[in-house]
Amino acid sequence: MLGEEEDGESRAVGAAAFSVQAEEGDTRQRYEELCSSLNMDGRARCEAWLSYQNMKRNFTLEGNDLHWLARALYMACRKAVPTVSKGTAEGNYVSLTRILCCSEQSLIEFFNKMKKWEDMANLPAQFRERTERIERNFTISAVIFKKYKPIFQGIFRYPQDQPRQQRGRKQRRQPCTVTEVLQFCWVLFVHAKGNFPMISDDLVNYCHLLLCALDLVYGNALQCPNCKELLNPNFKVFLIVGLTEDFHNKDYKVSSDPPCIIEKLCSLYYGLALEAKGIKEHFWKPYIRKIFDKKLLKGKDENLTGFLDPGSFGDSFLSVQERWCFVLDYCLLLTPLNSSGRC
């Protein structure tokens, strides 16, 4: 009897060990697939796995193992790496947005578990402060995005469930859709706010910067005959800026320069007109001229128009998407925050 009990215990231990090995093998396979989708370099890939294994030996990691591995990868990606010039660079430039998207986890989940990881790994204050700054900036952007959609839908027609256009080289001259304009305007704002450290962490200034983006895109839509159908005919600013009821007629001609509706937007959406105009003149317009000069936006640089025209929008849209779609705030366009919050 004793021998049978010992054999039973041995089999149970063996089965448990096999189960653990199988589970670890499955986790490793999923991890390697994640690294491949991120095109992760060998140094970061190996370092993150070893860090995860060490953490799992010493702590209980609740939840999806791949999500914890994503944190280990994020850590490994932020360490200094050697460069071609024999110097060092801060990280390997794999963005947090890509890590979130490829590991299929929510932003809130990432930040919550990142704090636990920082405590378990006893990370230095400098890294903790950086994470807090990213979370704080994203929280501000989330608040602004909730304001952005209703304002946009007041100016433009409501974005219907349109099939997403694939803008390859042959399709670039198609007229833009409302959904594309919504994305385009938001991405312009997101990158612009990252270029103005003087107004960072200020919700009011960011709201004014958003109104500047909407003012620019609205003015461009007025100038483009193909975009007239995108505008909301019930928008309260129409009559204020001198547009008549026959605006949507194909023979209607607008002025050569787009109107400024900053003051009217401020009155409608609780902005401070004087401050918003200052941001437009001293921050926003110089920034837009700069990206016109870099050919990221195509159109008429003398009055910052024309980038919504069919001949220009495709290239401009692809340029801003390719350059800035991995900014963390871009996730807000992909899924609303009141859903799962996944990227």
Short mmCIF file of N, CA, C and O in Angstrom, two decimals, residues 8 32 34 79 84 98 121 135 154 164 180 185 188 190 203 212 223 227 235-236 250 266 275 290 296 320 331:
data_model
loop_
_atom_site.label_atom_id
_atom_site.label_comp_id
_atom_site.label_asym_id
_atom_site.label_seq_id
_atom_site.Cartn_x
_atom_site.Cartn_y
_atom_site.Cartn_z
N GLY A 8 1.74 7.05 -6.50
CA GLY A 8 0.70 8.04 -6.82
C GLY A 8 1.18 9.45 -6.61
O GLY A 8 0.92 10.35 -7.44
N GLU A 32 7.39 35.21 -27.66
CA GLU A 32 8.20 35.30 -28.87
C GLU A 32 7.38 35.88 -30.03
O GLU A 32 7.89 36.66 -30.84
N LEU A 34 4.92 37.99 -29.64
CA LEU A 34 4.81 39.42 -29.33
C LEU A 34 6.07 40.16 -29.76
O LEU A 34 6.00 41.22 -30.40
N LYS A 79 15.95 51.38 -21.72
CA LYS A 79 17.34 51.45 -21.26
C LYS A 79 18.25 51.95 -22.37
O LYS A 79 17.96 51.79 -23.55
N VAL A 84 25.45 53.69 -33.56
CA VAL A 84 26.47 53.54 -34.59
C VAL A 84 27.65 54.46 -34.33
O VAL A 84 28.80 54.13 -34.60
N ARG A 98 2.67 50.74 -29.50
CA ARG A 98 2.80 49.47 -30.20
C ARG A 98 2.80 48.30 -29.22
O ARG A 98 2.21 47.26 -29.49
N ALA A 121 10.18 45.84 -8.53
CA ALA A 121 11.54 45.95 -9.07
C ALA A 121 12.35 47.03 -8.37
O ALA A 121 13.54 47.18 -8.66
N GLU A 135 1.35 59.04 -17.78
CA GLU A 135 -0.04 58.81 -17.37
C GLU A 135 -0.79 60.13 -17.21
O GLU A 135 -1.95 60.24 -17.62
N GLY A 154 -20.30 69.05 -33.99
CA GLY A 154 -21.07 70.27 -34.16
C GLY A 154 -20.67 71.02 -35.41
O GLY A 154 -21.50 71.68 -36.05
N ARG A 164 -13.50 51.83 -44.13
CA ARG A 164 -12.23 52.53 -44.07
C ARG A 164 -11.53 52.48 -45.43
O ARG A 164 -11.34 51.41 -46.00
N GLU A 180 -12.00 60.48 -41.71
CA GLU A 180 -10.59 60.79 -41.93
C GLU A 180 -10.25 62.19 -41.44
O GLU A 180 -9.17 62.41 -40.88
N CYS A 185 -7.43 65.76 -37.86
CA CYS A 185 -7.41 66.91 -36.98
C CYS A 185 -6.87 66.54 -35.59
O CYS A 185 -6.07 67.28 -35.02
N LEU A 188 -3.03 65.94 -35.70
CA LEU A 188 -2.33 67.24 -35.76
C LEU A 188 -2.25 67.86 -34.37
O LEU A 188 -1.20 68.36 -33.95
N VAL A 190 -2.48 66.32 -31.42
CA VAL A 190 -1.66 65.50 -30.53
C VAL A 190 -0.18 65.82 -30.68
O VAL A 190 0.55 66.02 -29.70
N LEU A 203 -4.64 72.10 -18.84
CA LEU A 203 -5.83 71.65 -19.55
C LEU A 203 -6.46 72.78 -20.37
O LEU A 203 -6.89 72.56 -21.50
N CYS A 212 -7.70 75.71 -31.96
CA CYS A 212 -6.88 76.18 -33.09
C CYS A 212 -6.86 75.14 -34.21
O CYS A 212 -6.92 75.48 -35.39
N GLN A 223 -12.60 76.13 -47.94
CA GLN A 223 -11.88 76.46 -49.17
C GLN A 223 -11.96 75.35 -50.21
O GLN A 223 -11.68 75.58 -51.38
N CYS A 227 -15.18 69.37 -49.95
CA CYS A 227 -15.41 69.18 -48.52
C CYS A 227 -16.68 69.85 -48.01
O CYS A 227 -17.01 69.73 -46.83
N PHE A 235 -24.35 74.25 -38.16
CA PHE A 235 -23.30 74.83 -37.33
C PHE A 235 -23.57 76.32 -37.12
O PHE A 235 -23.77 77.07 -38.06
N LYS A 236 -23.53 76.76 -35.86
CA LYS A 236 -23.94 78.11 -35.50
C LYS A 236 -23.04 79.20 -36.07
O LYS A 236 -23.42 80.37 -36.12
N LYS A 250 -22.76 74.47 -56.00
CA LYS A 250 -21.43 74.24 -56.57
C LYS A 250 -20.81 75.52 -57.11
O LYS A 250 -19.58 75.62 -57.23
N CYS A 266 -14.74 79.88 -29.01
CA CYS A 266 -14.58 80.13 -27.57
C CYS A 266 -15.92 80.48 -26.93
O CYS A 266 -16.22 80.04 -25.81
N GLU A 275 -6.72 84.43 -24.91
CA GLU A 275 -5.66 83.43 -24.74
C GLU A 275 -5.59 82.51 -25.95
O GLU A 275 -4.50 82.13 -26.41
N LYS A 290 5.82 75.26 -40.10
CA LYS A 290 7.01 74.40 -40.06
C LYS A 290 6.75 73.05 -40.72
O LYS A 290 7.57 72.55 -41.50
N LEU A 296 5.26 67.81 -44.87
CA LEU A 296 4.37 66.85 -44.25
C LEU A 296 2.92 67.18 -44.56
O LEU A 296 2.07 66.30 -44.65
N VAL A 320 1.05 62.24 -41.79
CA VAL A 320 0.81 62.41 -40.36
C VAL A 320 0.54 61.08 -39.68
O VAL A 320 0.95 60.86 -38.53
N CYS A 331 -4.16 56.33 -29.54
CA CYS A 331 -5.03 55.22 -29.15
C CYS A 331 -6.46 55.68 -28.92
O CYS A 331 -7.39 54.91 -29.08
#
